[in-house]
mmCIF file of C-alpha atoms and ligand atoms in Angstrom:
data_model
loop_
_atom_site.group_PDB
_atom_site.id
_atom_site.type_symbol
_atom_site.label_atom_id
_atom_site.label_comp_id
_atom_site.label_asym_id
_atom_site.label_seq_id
_atom_site.Cartn_x
_atom_site.Cartn_y
_atom_site.Cartn_z
ATOM 1 C CA MET A 1475 129.291 266.576 124.433
ATOM 2 C CA PRO A 1476 125.585 267.520 123.723
ATOM 3 C CA ASN A 1477 124.293 266.690 120.578
ATOM 4 C CA LEU A 1478 122.993 270.377 119.158
ATOM 5 C CA ASP A 1479 120.869 270.288 116.014
ATOM 6 C CA PHE A 1480 121.623 273.197 113.979
ATOM 7 C CA PHE A 1481 118.015 273.651 112.571
ATOM 8 C CA GLN A 1482 116.356 273.060 116.066
ATOM 9 C CA LEU A 1483 118.642 275.871 117.551
ATOM 10 C CA TYR A 1484 117.927 278.159 114.575
ATOM 11 C CA ARG A 1485 113.952 277.441 115.061
ATOM 12 C CA ASP A 1486 114.231 278.137 118.806
ATOM 13 C CA ILE A 1487 116.378 281.335 118.459
ATOM 14 C CA ILE A 1488 114.415 282.911 115.881
ATOM 15 C CA ALA A 1489 110.872 281.839 117.994
ATOM 16 C CA ILE A 1490 111.739 284.450 120.807
ATOM 17 C CA PRO A 1491 111.026 287.956 119.420
ATOM 18 C CA SER A 1492 113.879 290.463 120.533
ATOM 19 C CA ILE A 1493 112.951 293.742 118.519
ATOM 20 C CA SER A 1494 114.874 296.804 119.843
ATOM 21 C CA SER A 1495 113.265 299.892 118.587
ATOM 22 C CA THR A 1496 113.410 303.462 119.390
ATOM 23 C CA ASP A 1497 109.669 303.399 119.197
ATOM 24 C CA PRO A 1498 108.708 302.169 122.702
ATOM 25 C CA ALA A 1499 105.539 300.443 120.854
ATOM 26 C CA TRP A 1500 108.026 298.026 119.207
ATOM 27 C CA ASP A 1501 110.862 297.798 121.748
ATOM 28 C CA GLN A 1502 111.033 294.415 123.890
ATOM 29 C CA SER A 1503 113.344 292.971 126.321
ATOM 30 C CA ASN A 1504 116.082 290.475 124.774
ATOM 31 C CA GLN A 1505 116.098 288.208 128.104
ATOM 32 C CA GLY A 1506 114.466 285.060 126.651
ATOM 33 C CA VAL A 1507 117.542 285.232 123.787
ATOM 34 C CA ILE A 1508 120.071 285.689 126.459
ATOM 35 C CA GLN A 1509 118.519 282.791 128.775
ATOM 36 C CA LEU A 1510 118.486 280.536 125.460
ATOM 37 C CA LEU A 1511 121.923 281.301 124.860
ATOM 38 C CA ALA A 1512 123.082 280.827 128.342
ATOM 39 C CA ASP A 1513 121.504 277.290 128.310
ATOM 40 C CA TRP A 1514 123.188 276.342 124.638
ATOM 41 C CA PHE A 1515 126.698 277.581 125.684
ATOM 42 C CA THR A 1516 126.400 275.971 129.359
ATOM 43 C CA GLN A 1517 125.938 272.713 127.683
ATOM 44 C CA LEU A 1518 129.154 273.295 125.739
ATOM 45 C CA GLY A 1519 130.930 273.743 129.003
ATOM 46 C CA PHE A 1520 131.067 277.607 129.228
ATOM 47 C CA THR A 1521 130.843 279.665 132.286
ATOM 48 C CA ILE A 1522 127.973 282.387 131.781
ATOM 49 C CA GLU A 1523 128.064 285.803 133.047
ATOM 50 C CA ILE A 1524 124.996 287.847 132.351
ATOM 51 C CA THR A 1525 124.696 291.550 132.827
ATOM 52 C CA PRO A 1526 122.022 294.325 132.792
ATOM 53 C CA VAL A 1527 122.589 297.332 130.477
ATOM 54 C CA PRO A 1528 122.629 300.409 132.517
ATOM 55 C CA ASP A 1529 119.622 302.366 132.469
ATOM 56 C CA LEU A 1530 117.964 299.776 130.163
ATOM 57 C CA PRO A 1531 115.370 297.891 132.031
ATOM 58 C CA GLY A 1532 114.810 294.705 130.355
ATOM 59 C CA LYS A 1533 118.041 294.672 128.169
ATOM 60 C CA PHE A 1534 120.976 292.187 128.936
ATOM 61 C CA ASN A 1535 124.507 291.229 127.680
ATOM 62 C CA LEU A 1536 125.800 287.883 127.970
ATOM 63 C CA VAL A 1537 129.467 286.897 128.035
ATOM 64 C CA ALA A 1538 130.258 282.660 127.892
ATOM 65 C CA THR A 1539 133.897 281.824 128.847
ATOM 66 C CA LEU A 1540 135.594 278.628 128.119
ATOM 67 C CA GLY A 1541 139.160 278.228 129.661
ATOM 68 C CA GLN A 1542 141.492 280.415 131.946
ATOM 69 C CA GLY A 1543 143.606 283.790 131.824
ATOM 70 C CA GLU A 1544 143.320 286.453 129.450
ATOM 71 C CA GLY A 1545 143.606 286.967 125.373
ATOM 72 C CA GLY A 1546 142.545 284.286 123.162
ATOM 73 C CA LEU A 1547 139.352 284.647 120.679
ATOM 74 C CA LEU A 1548 135.947 286.409 121.155
ATOM 75 C CA LEU A 1549 133.151 285.523 118.921
ATOM 76 C CA ALA A 1550 130.362 288.258 119.108
ATOM 77 C CA GLY A 1551 126.889 289.242 117.903
ATOM 78 C CA HIS A 1552 123.744 291.027 118.856
ATOM 79 C CA THR A 1553 120.763 289.289 120.282
ATOM 80 C CA ASP A 1554 117.912 292.040 118.965
ATOM 81 C CA THR A 1555 116.442 292.552 115.542
ATOM 82 C CA VAL A 1556 114.702 295.239 113.935
ATOM 83 C CA PRO A 1557 110.895 295.327 113.943
ATOM 84 C CA PHE A 1558 109.165 293.977 110.574
ATOM 85 C CA ASP A 1559 106.751 295.092 108.368
ATOM 86 C CA ALA A 1560 104.034 292.254 108.718
ATOM 87 C CA GLY A 1561 102.126 293.054 105.518
ATOM 88 C CA ARG A 1562 105.234 292.421 103.445
ATOM 89 C CA TRP A 1563 106.438 288.974 105.109
ATOM 90 C CA SER A 1564 104.869 286.251 103.116
ATOM 91 C CA LYS A 1565 105.697 284.122 105.856
ATOM 92 C CA ASP A 1566 105.829 284.278 109.886
ATOM 93 C CA PRO A 1567 108.996 286.188 111.000
ATOM 94 C CA PHE A 1568 109.312 284.170 114.230
ATOM 95 C CA THR A 1569 108.720 280.465 112.689
ATOM 96 C CA VAL A 1570 111.715 279.273 110.709
ATOM 97 C CA THR A 1571 110.421 278.259 107.216
ATOM 98 C CA GLU A 1572 112.996 275.997 105.154
ATOM 99 C CA GLU A 1573 112.143 276.539 101.388
ATOM 100 C CA ASN A 1574 114.257 276.767 98.269
ATOM 101 C CA ASN A 1575 117.557 275.714 100.413
ATOM 102 C CA ARG A 1576 116.950 278.958 102.421
ATOM 103 C CA LEU A 1577 115.872 279.336 106.014
ATOM 104 C CA TYR A 1578 113.290 282.244 106.426
ATOM 105 C CA GLY A 1579 112.716 284.415 109.479
ATOM 106 C CA LEU A 1580 113.611 287.529 111.479
ATOM 107 C CA GLY A 1581 117.223 287.613 112.690
ATOM 108 C CA THR A 1582 118.340 284.571 110.528
ATOM 109 C CA ILE A 1583 121.342 286.664 109.287
ATOM 110 C CA ASP A 1584 120.908 289.642 111.133
ATOM 111 C CA MET A 1585 122.249 288.072 113.199
ATOM 112 C CA LYS A 1586 120.714 285.726 115.847
ATOM 113 C CA GLY A 1587 121.335 282.894 113.511
ATOM 114 C CA PHE A 1588 125.078 283.352 114.233
ATOM 115 C CA PHE A 1589 125.085 281.871 117.508
ATOM 116 C CA ALA A 1590 123.679 278.728 116.274
ATOM 117 C CA PHE A 1591 126.510 278.680 113.943
ATOM 118 C CA ILE A 1592 128.939 279.107 117.046
ATOM 119 C CA ALA A 1593 127.166 276.374 118.519
ATOM 120 C CA ILE A 1594 127.578 273.773 115.746
ATOM 121 C CA ALA A 1595 131.070 274.837 115.142
ATOM 122 C CA LEU A 1596 132.325 274.178 118.738
ATOM 123 C CA GLN A 1597 130.511 270.966 118.979
ATOM 124 C CA GLU A 1598 132.919 269.640 116.654
ATOM 125 C CA LEU A 1599 135.740 270.749 117.972
ATOM 126 C CA ASP A 1600 137.875 268.907 121.003
ATOM 127 C CA LEU A 1601 137.373 271.861 123.413
ATOM 128 C CA SER A 1602 139.717 270.037 125.889
ATOM 129 C CA GLN A 1603 142.696 271.397 123.509
ATOM 130 C CA LEU A 1604 141.861 275.100 124.630
ATOM 131 C CA LYS A 1605 145.268 276.689 125.537
ATOM 132 C CA LYS A 1606 143.658 280.397 125.371
ATOM 133 C CA PRO A 1607 140.350 281.207 126.227
ATOM 134 C CA LEU A 1608 137.227 281.423 124.058
ATOM 135 C CA ARG A 1609 134.492 283.487 124.660
ATOM 136 C CA ILE A 1610 131.153 284.426 123.164
ATOM 137 C CA LEU A 1611 129.559 287.824 123.555
ATOM 138 C CA ALA A 1612 125.898 288.576 123.075
ATOM 139 C CA THR A 1613 124.883 292.348 123.105
ATOM 140 C CA ALA A 1614 121.769 294.187 123.444
ATOM 141 C CA ASP A 1615 120.281 297.081 121.319
ATOM 142 C CA GLU A 1616 122.661 296.946 118.349
ATOM 143 C CA GLU A 1617 120.116 298.153 116.152
ATOM 144 C CA THR A 1618 119.066 301.125 117.924
ATOM 145 C CA THR A 1619 122.082 302.895 120.426
ATOM 146 C CA MET A 1620 124.558 300.157 120.745
ATOM 147 C CA ALA A 1621 123.990 300.793 124.287
ATOM 148 C CA GLY A 1622 124.983 296.885 124.820
ATOM 149 C CA ALA A 1623 128.317 297.072 123.173
ATOM 150 C CA ARG A 1624 129.271 300.446 124.765
ATOM 151 C CA ALA A 1625 128.474 299.088 128.014
ATOM 152 C CA ILE A 1626 130.806 296.026 127.283
ATOM 153 C CA ALA A 1627 133.702 298.526 126.008
ATOM 154 C CA GLU A 1628 132.928 300.599 128.876
ATOM 155 C CA ALA A 1629 133.227 297.667 131.771
ATOM 156 C CA ALA A 1630 136.591 296.230 130.034
ATOM 157 C CA THR A 1631 136.249 293.079 132.415
ATOM 158 C CA ILE A 1632 137.529 290.860 129.273
ATOM 159 C CA LYS A 1633 140.604 291.196 127.051
ATOM 160 C CA PRO A 1634 140.319 289.179 124.189
ATOM 161 C CA ASP A 1635 143.525 289.123 121.495
ATOM 162 C CA TYR A 1636 141.123 288.655 118.645
ATOM 163 C CA ALA A 1637 137.363 289.250 117.961
ATOM 164 C CA VAL A 1638 134.983 288.321 115.274
ATOM 165 C CA ILE A 1639 131.344 289.911 114.918
ATOM 166 C CA GLY A 1640 129.392 287.454 112.941
ATOM 167 C CA GLU A 1641 127.177 290.315 110.856
ATOM 168 C CA PRO A 1642 126.152 289.078 107.505
ATOM 169 C CA THR A 1643 129.293 290.050 105.099
ATOM 170 C CA GLY A 1644 128.556 287.267 102.701
ATOM 171 C CA LEU A 1645 131.133 285.711 104.470
ATOM 172 C CA VAL A 1646 133.884 288.167 103.255
ATOM 173 C CA PRO A 1647 136.218 289.609 105.982
ATOM 174 C CA VAL A 1648 135.491 293.129 106.744
ATOM 175 C CA MET A 1649 137.940 295.077 108.188
ATOM 176 C CA MET A 1650 136.721 298.752 108.216
ATOM 177 C CA HIS A 1651 133.844 301.127 108.087
ATOM 178 C CA LYS A 1652 133.287 304.470 108.654
ATOM 179 C CA GLY A 1653 131.426 305.942 111.493
ATOM 180 C CA HIS A 1654 128.005 307.623 111.905
ATOM 181 C CA MET A 1655 127.110 310.843 113.526
ATOM 182 C CA SER A 1656 123.439 312.818 113.377
ATOM 183 C CA GLU A 1657 123.647 316.517 114.494
ATOM 184 C CA SER A 1658 121.330 318.828 115.115
ATOM 185 C CA ILE A 1659 122.140 322.773 114.631
ATOM 186 C CA ARG A 1660 119.652 324.877 116.205
ATOM 187 C CA VAL A 1661 119.510 328.745 115.292
ATOM 188 C CA THR A 1662 117.219 330.785 118.063
ATOM 189 C CA GLY A 1663 116.591 334.420 116.879
ATOM 190 C CA LYS A 1664 113.558 336.374 117.915
ATOM 191 C CA SER A 1665 110.311 336.661 116.306
ATOM 192 C CA GLY A 1666 108.286 339.709 115.605
ATOM 193 C CA HIS A 1667 106.229 341.185 112.924
ATOM 194 C CA SER A 1668 107.331 341.097 109.456
ATOM 195 C CA SER A 1669 106.683 344.790 108.503
ATOM 196 C CA ASP A 1670 110.101 345.914 110.506
ATOM 197 C CA PRO A 1671 112.953 343.720 110.136
ATOM 198 C CA ALA A 1672 114.427 345.441 113.425
ATOM 199 C CA ASN A 1673 111.613 343.968 115.482
ATOM 200 C CA GLY A 1674 113.345 340.550 115.521
ATOM 201 C CA VAL A 1675 116.181 338.380 115.061
ATOM 202 C CA ASN A 1676 115.798 336.147 112.155
ATOM 203 C CA ALA A 1677 116.900 332.650 112.501
ATOM 204 C CA ILE A 1678 116.636 331.649 108.654
ATOM 205 C CA GLU A 1679 118.905 334.589 107.694
ATOM 206 C CA ILE A 1680 121.397 333.264 110.589
ATOM 207 C CA MET A 1681 120.878 329.957 109.003
ATOM 208 C CA HIS A 1682 121.894 330.997 105.874
ATOM 209 C CA LYS A 1683 125.341 331.929 107.052
ATOM 210 C CA VAL A 1684 125.384 328.568 108.645
ATOM 211 C CA LEU A 1685 125.017 326.949 105.706
ATOM 212 C CA GLY A 1686 127.206 329.017 103.684
ATOM 213 C CA LYS A 1687 130.147 327.887 106.168
ATOM 214 C CA LEU A 1688 129.027 324.123 106.269
ATOM 215 C CA THR A 1689 129.583 324.178 102.497
ATOM 216 C CA LEU A 1690 133.199 325.106 102.896
ATOM 217 C CA LEU A 1691 133.397 322.328 105.791
ATOM 218 C CA GLN A 1692 132.322 319.622 103.108
ATOM 219 C CA GLN A 1693 135.117 320.810 100.541
ATOM 220 C CA GLU A 1694 137.518 321.140 103.515
ATOM 221 C CA LEU A 1695 136.801 317.373 104.607
ATOM 222 C CA LYS A 1696 137.082 316.177 100.870
ATOM 223 C CA SER A 1697 140.497 318.025 100.360
ATOM 224 C CA LYS A 1698 142.084 317.061 103.904
ATOM 225 C CA TYR A 1699 141.212 313.364 104.284
ATOM 226 C CA SER A 1700 141.502 310.600 101.851
ATOM 227 C CA ASN A 1701 141.180 306.587 102.474
ATOM 228 C CA GLN A 1702 141.409 304.668 99.232
ATOM 229 C CA HIS A 1703 139.379 301.773 100.730
ATOM 230 C CA PHE A 1704 136.324 303.469 100.422
ATOM 231 C CA LYS A 1705 134.146 304.426 97.306
ATOM 232 C CA VAL A 1706 133.693 307.846 98.686
ATOM 233 C CA PRO A 1707 137.222 308.119 100.188
ATOM 234 C CA TYR A 1708 136.629 311.025 102.422
ATOM 235 C CA PRO A 1709 134.211 312.168 105.742
ATOM 236 C CA THR A 1710 130.888 313.114 104.304
ATOM 237 C CA LEU A 1711 128.486 315.911 105.541
ATOM 238 C CA ASN A 1712 124.958 315.779 104.355
ATOM 239 C CA PHE A 1713 122.102 318.336 104.860
ATOM 240 C CA GLY A 1714 119.412 316.066 105.604
ATOM 241 C CA ALA A 1715 116.519 318.401 106.737
ATOM 242 C CA ILE A 1716 115.704 321.881 107.856
ATOM 243 C CA HIS A 1717 112.792 323.539 109.299
ATOM 244 C CA GLY A 1718 112.048 326.924 110.393
ATOM 245 C CA GLY A 1719 109.288 329.632 110.965
ATOM 246 C CA ASP A 1720 105.602 329.568 110.728
ATOM 247 C CA SER A 1721 104.127 332.308 108.584
ATOM 248 C CA ALA A 1722 105.336 334.471 106.018
ATOM 249 C CA ASN A 1723 104.540 337.501 107.625
ATOM 250 C CA ARG A 1724 106.528 336.755 110.922
ATOM 251 C CA ILE A 1725 110.253 337.168 111.133
ATOM 252 C CA CYS A 1726 111.425 333.602 112.023
ATOM 253 C CA GLY A 1727 112.593 333.026 115.568
ATOM 254 C CA CYS A 1728 113.839 329.477 115.243
ATOM 255 C CA CYS A 1729 115.327 327.256 112.640
ATOM 256 C CA GLU A 1730 116.830 323.925 112.803
ATOM 257 C CA LEU A 1731 119.097 322.145 110.495
ATOM 258 C CA GLN A 1732 119.978 318.035 110.886
ATOM 259 C CA ILE A 1733 123.276 316.611 109.298
ATOM 260 C CA ASP A 1734 124.608 313.461 108.876
ATOM 261 C CA LEU A 1735 128.455 313.254 109.316
ATOM 262 C CA ARG A 1736 130.448 310.114 108.383
ATOM 263 C CA PRO A 1737 133.918 310.016 109.786
ATOM 264 C CA ILE A 1738 136.671 307.699 108.138
ATOM 265 C CA PRO A 1739 138.978 305.607 110.143
ATOM 266 C CA GLY A 1740 141.672 307.866 111.715
ATOM 267 C CA VAL A 1741 139.053 310.915 111.852
ATOM 268 C CA SER A 1742 137.261 310.636 115.656
ATOM 269 C CA PRO A 1743 133.524 312.030 116.295
ATOM 270 C CA GLU A 1744 135.020 314.416 118.603
ATOM 271 C CA GLU A 1745 137.534 315.843 116.011
ATOM 272 C CA LEU A 1746 134.529 316.358 113.466
ATOM 273 C CA ILE A 1747 132.697 318.273 116.161
ATOM 274 C CA GLU A 1748 135.773 320.337 116.885
ATOM 275 C CA MET A 1749 135.919 320.900 113.047
ATOM 276 C CA LEU A 1750 132.025 321.666 113.095
ATOM 277 C CA GLU A 1751 132.558 324.356 116.155
ATOM 278 C CA SER A 1752 135.507 326.309 114.607
ATOM 279 C CA ASN A 1753 133.887 326.392 111.153
ATOM 280 C CA LEU A 1754 130.895 328.407 112.595
ATOM 281 C CA SER A 1755 132.795 330.169 115.261
ATOM 282 C CA GLU A 1756 132.518 333.659 113.348
ATOM 283 C CA VAL A 1757 128.641 333.048 113.163
ATOM 284 C CA HIS A 1758 128.665 332.544 116.814
ATOM 285 C CA GLU A 1759 130.681 335.613 117.271
ATOM 286 C CA CYS A 1760 128.421 337.714 115.326
ATOM 287 C CA HIS A 1761 125.139 336.046 116.966
ATOM 288 C CA PRO A 1762 126.230 335.267 120.338
ATOM 289 C CA GLY A 1763 124.194 332.825 121.938
ATOM 290 C CA CYS A 1764 122.153 331.842 118.965
ATOM 291 C CA LEU A 1765 123.756 328.546 117.810
ATOM 292 C CA HIS A 1766 123.253 325.361 119.655
ATOM 293 C CA ILE A 1767 124.998 322.214 118.315
ATOM 294 C CA SER A 1768 123.851 318.567 119.761
ATOM 295 C CA HIS A 1769 124.089 314.902 118.912
ATOM 296 C CA MET A 1770 120.742 313.475 117.911
ATOM 297 C CA HIS A 1771 122.020 309.955 119.041
ATOM 298 C CA ASP A 1772 125.714 309.112 120.428
ATOM 299 C CA PRO A 1773 128.188 308.990 117.880
ATOM 300 C CA ILE A 1774 129.131 305.748 116.408
ATOM 301 C CA PRO A 1775 133.281 305.880 115.847
ATOM 302 C CA PRO A 1776 134.819 304.738 112.728
ATOM 303 C CA TYR A 1777 136.312 301.303 112.795
ATOM 304 C CA ALA A 1778 139.646 299.550 111.226
ATOM 305 C CA CYS A 1779 141.481 296.418 112.153
ATOM 306 C CA ALA A 1780 145.459 296.981 111.656
ATOM 307 C CA PRO A 1781 146.198 295.513 108.361
ATOM 308 C CA GLU A 1782 149.067 293.551 109.466
ATOM 309 C CA SER A 1783 146.923 291.856 112.170
ATOM 310 C CA ASP A 1784 147.029 287.856 112.119
ATOM 311 C CA LEU A 1785 143.104 287.979 112.422
ATOM 312 C CA ILE A 1786 143.011 289.397 108.900
ATOM 313 C CA ARG A 1787 145.456 286.996 107.444
ATOM 314 C CA GLU A 1788 143.808 283.752 108.963
ATOM 315 C CA ALA A 1789 140.337 284.919 107.842
ATOM 316 C CA GLU A 1790 141.566 285.537 104.230
ATOM 317 C CA LEU A 1791 143.178 282.219 104.192
ATOM 318 C CA ALA A 1792 139.814 280.520 105.719
ATOM 319 C CA THR A 1793 137.300 282.355 103.434
ATOM 320 C CA GLY A 1794 139.363 282.835 100.144
ATOM 321 C CA HIS A 1795 138.311 286.453 100.023
ATOM 322 C CA GLN A 1796 140.196 289.502 100.707
ATOM 323 C CA ALA A 1797 139.562 291.605 103.480
ATOM 324 C CA GLU A 1798 137.360 294.864 102.629
ATOM 325 C CA SER A 1799 135.625 297.849 103.635
ATOM 326 C CA VAL A 1800 131.636 298.261 103.953
ATOM 327 C CA ASN A 1801 129.500 301.318 104.174
ATOM 328 C CA TYR A 1802 127.415 300.396 107.099
ATOM 329 C CA CYS A 1803 127.746 300.287 110.976
ATOM 330 C CA THR A 1804 128.727 297.675 113.483
ATOM 331 C CA GLU A 1805 129.467 297.213 117.046
ATOM 332 C CA ALA A 1806 133.213 296.848 115.890
ATOM 333 C CA PRO A 1807 134.472 300.167 117.385
ATOM 334 C CA PHE A 1808 133.177 299.330 120.815
ATOM 335 C CA VAL A 1809 134.423 295.690 120.799
ATOM 336 C CA GLN A 1810 137.689 297.227 119.243
ATOM 337 C CA GLN A 1811 138.069 299.384 122.391
ATOM 338 C CA LEU A 1812 138.584 296.077 124.556
ATOM 339 C CA GLY A 1813 141.962 296.094 123.040
ATOM 340 C CA CYS A 1814 141.308 293.126 120.370
ATOM 341 C CA ASP A 1815 141.965 293.191 116.858
ATOM 342 C CA THR A 1816 138.225 292.947 115.589
ATOM 343 C CA LEU A 1817 137.049 291.754 112.306
ATOM 344 C CA VAL A 1818 133.557 291.514 111.054
ATOM 345 C CA LEU A 1819 132.791 288.303 109.246
ATOM 346 C CA GLY A 1820 129.574 286.363 109.006
ATOM 347 C CA PRO A 1821 127.132 284.306 107.086
ATOM 348 C CA GLY A 1822 124.290 285.725 104.652
ATOM 349 C CA HIS A 1823 124.058 289.140 102.627
ATOM 350 C CA ILE A 1824 123.856 292.432 104.107
ATOM 351 C CA THR A 1825 121.040 293.218 101.396
ATOM 352 C CA GLN A 1826 118.862 290.636 102.917
ATOM 353 C CA ALA A 1827 118.958 292.281 106.394
ATOM 354 C CA HIS A 1828 116.383 294.485 107.718
ATOM 355 C CA GLN A 1829 114.053 293.142 104.546
ATOM 356 C CA PRO A 1830 110.895 291.321 104.281
ATOM 357 C CA ASP A 1831 111.152 287.612 104.190
ATOM 358 C CA GLU A 1832 114.824 287.891 105.600
ATOM 359 C CA TYR A 1833 116.458 284.605 104.976
ATOM 360 C CA LEU A 1834 119.778 282.570 105.415
ATOM 361 C CA ASP A 1835 120.996 280.740 102.088
ATOM 362 C CA LEU A 1836 121.919 277.018 103.412
ATOM 363 C CA SER A 1837 124.939 277.312 101.097
ATOM 364 C CA PHE A 1838 126.712 279.455 103.879
ATOM 365 C CA VAL A 1839 126.160 276.565 106.451
ATOM 366 C CA THR A 1840 129.426 274.278 105.793
ATOM 367 C CA PRO A 1841 131.697 277.211 104.909
ATOM 368 C CA THR A 1842 130.619 279.210 108.064
ATOM 369 C CA LYS A 1843 131.247 276.292 110.408
ATOM 370 C CA GLU A 1844 134.560 275.677 108.810
ATOM 371 C CA VAL A 1845 135.613 279.157 109.203
ATOM 372 C CA LEU A 1846 134.648 279.333 112.575
ATOM 373 C CA MET A 1847 136.494 275.937 113.577
ATOM 374 C CA HIS A 1848 139.518 277.197 111.800
ATOM 375 C CA LEU A 1849 139.629 280.658 113.739
ATOM 376 C CA VAL A 1850 139.333 278.837 117.034
ATOM 377 C CA ARG A 1851 141.938 276.265 116.401
ATOM 378 C CA ARG A 1852 144.465 279.227 115.022
ATOM 379 C CA PHE A 1853 143.922 281.426 117.989
ATOM 380 C CA CYS A 1854 142.492 279.074 121.264
ATOM 381 C CA PHE A 1855 144.472 275.931 120.469
HETATM 382 ZN ZN1 LIG B 225 123.342 293.242 112.701
#
């Protein structure tokens, strides 16, 4: 067995920038991190498979496998980080700084550091005892499009029984979250001189009808659905932005509304889109060809793990915490499409993620290592 040093692993993985961003000026390849992980897990006896993410040059997923057959456990995480605000960091984001019993650096908890935890936990296990396969998944672009996880779900080349995604949950098992959708509703009318309304078709007036209908849809979502695991127990619809027209003396020819929808588990994004369309059908009939609805990004579905899953029970046992729901999104709905019970569980607090001076509290090291060892023993030995 190699002698992997936790702090060295941390320093090495944080030192390789792997920012993903919808802004091309920030966006970077994750290839360096993928190669580093290939090196770590090769040393631990794993077989490595690296696949390019379709249509995204420079972006890669990695699957490392130890053991034969199907089933077993998948330990998963993303290799990218968000961009950073240099002016607000008091330390170099790419140099791990140990201070006050903390490791500071970009990705220390969200979540490149999780791969170092996996490596040191596996190093202490007798991996010759594996009876079911153990796999590591490292994805690209979680922070932007989740394209890496979407590609893994689409390819479906692995079929684990259980999956754990090491996002920073404060080492509390997370078994559900809502989905997230951003939709644009565009009204195209016809501009004209304001002196005679008959000169055009006023997009703001049509949008007014749209807003009235959507306010009714908000109420319908609230009364039709309920999931008491969430503080806001129903799917929400938020009016986020509206833009239309250019001057007071012109009939407004175009108006766009941007809304955010958050489906609860059991309500698919497709279902919400159908509700949206049928809700607006009257406006559509009144003004044929004027309304256009489109995704501003691919929807992230909601996620929930079956409450009776052994994975939840074992994670609760190992951590001493009851599984809960959270209000942020992860790759869980895509990983789950592999057919595995999926849980989100990892070191560090989400409030520290996407913040200047992101850090891992070192008090997480021993408990996280022990939880991972427990889960590998329970599901692979
Ligand atoms: Zn993350």
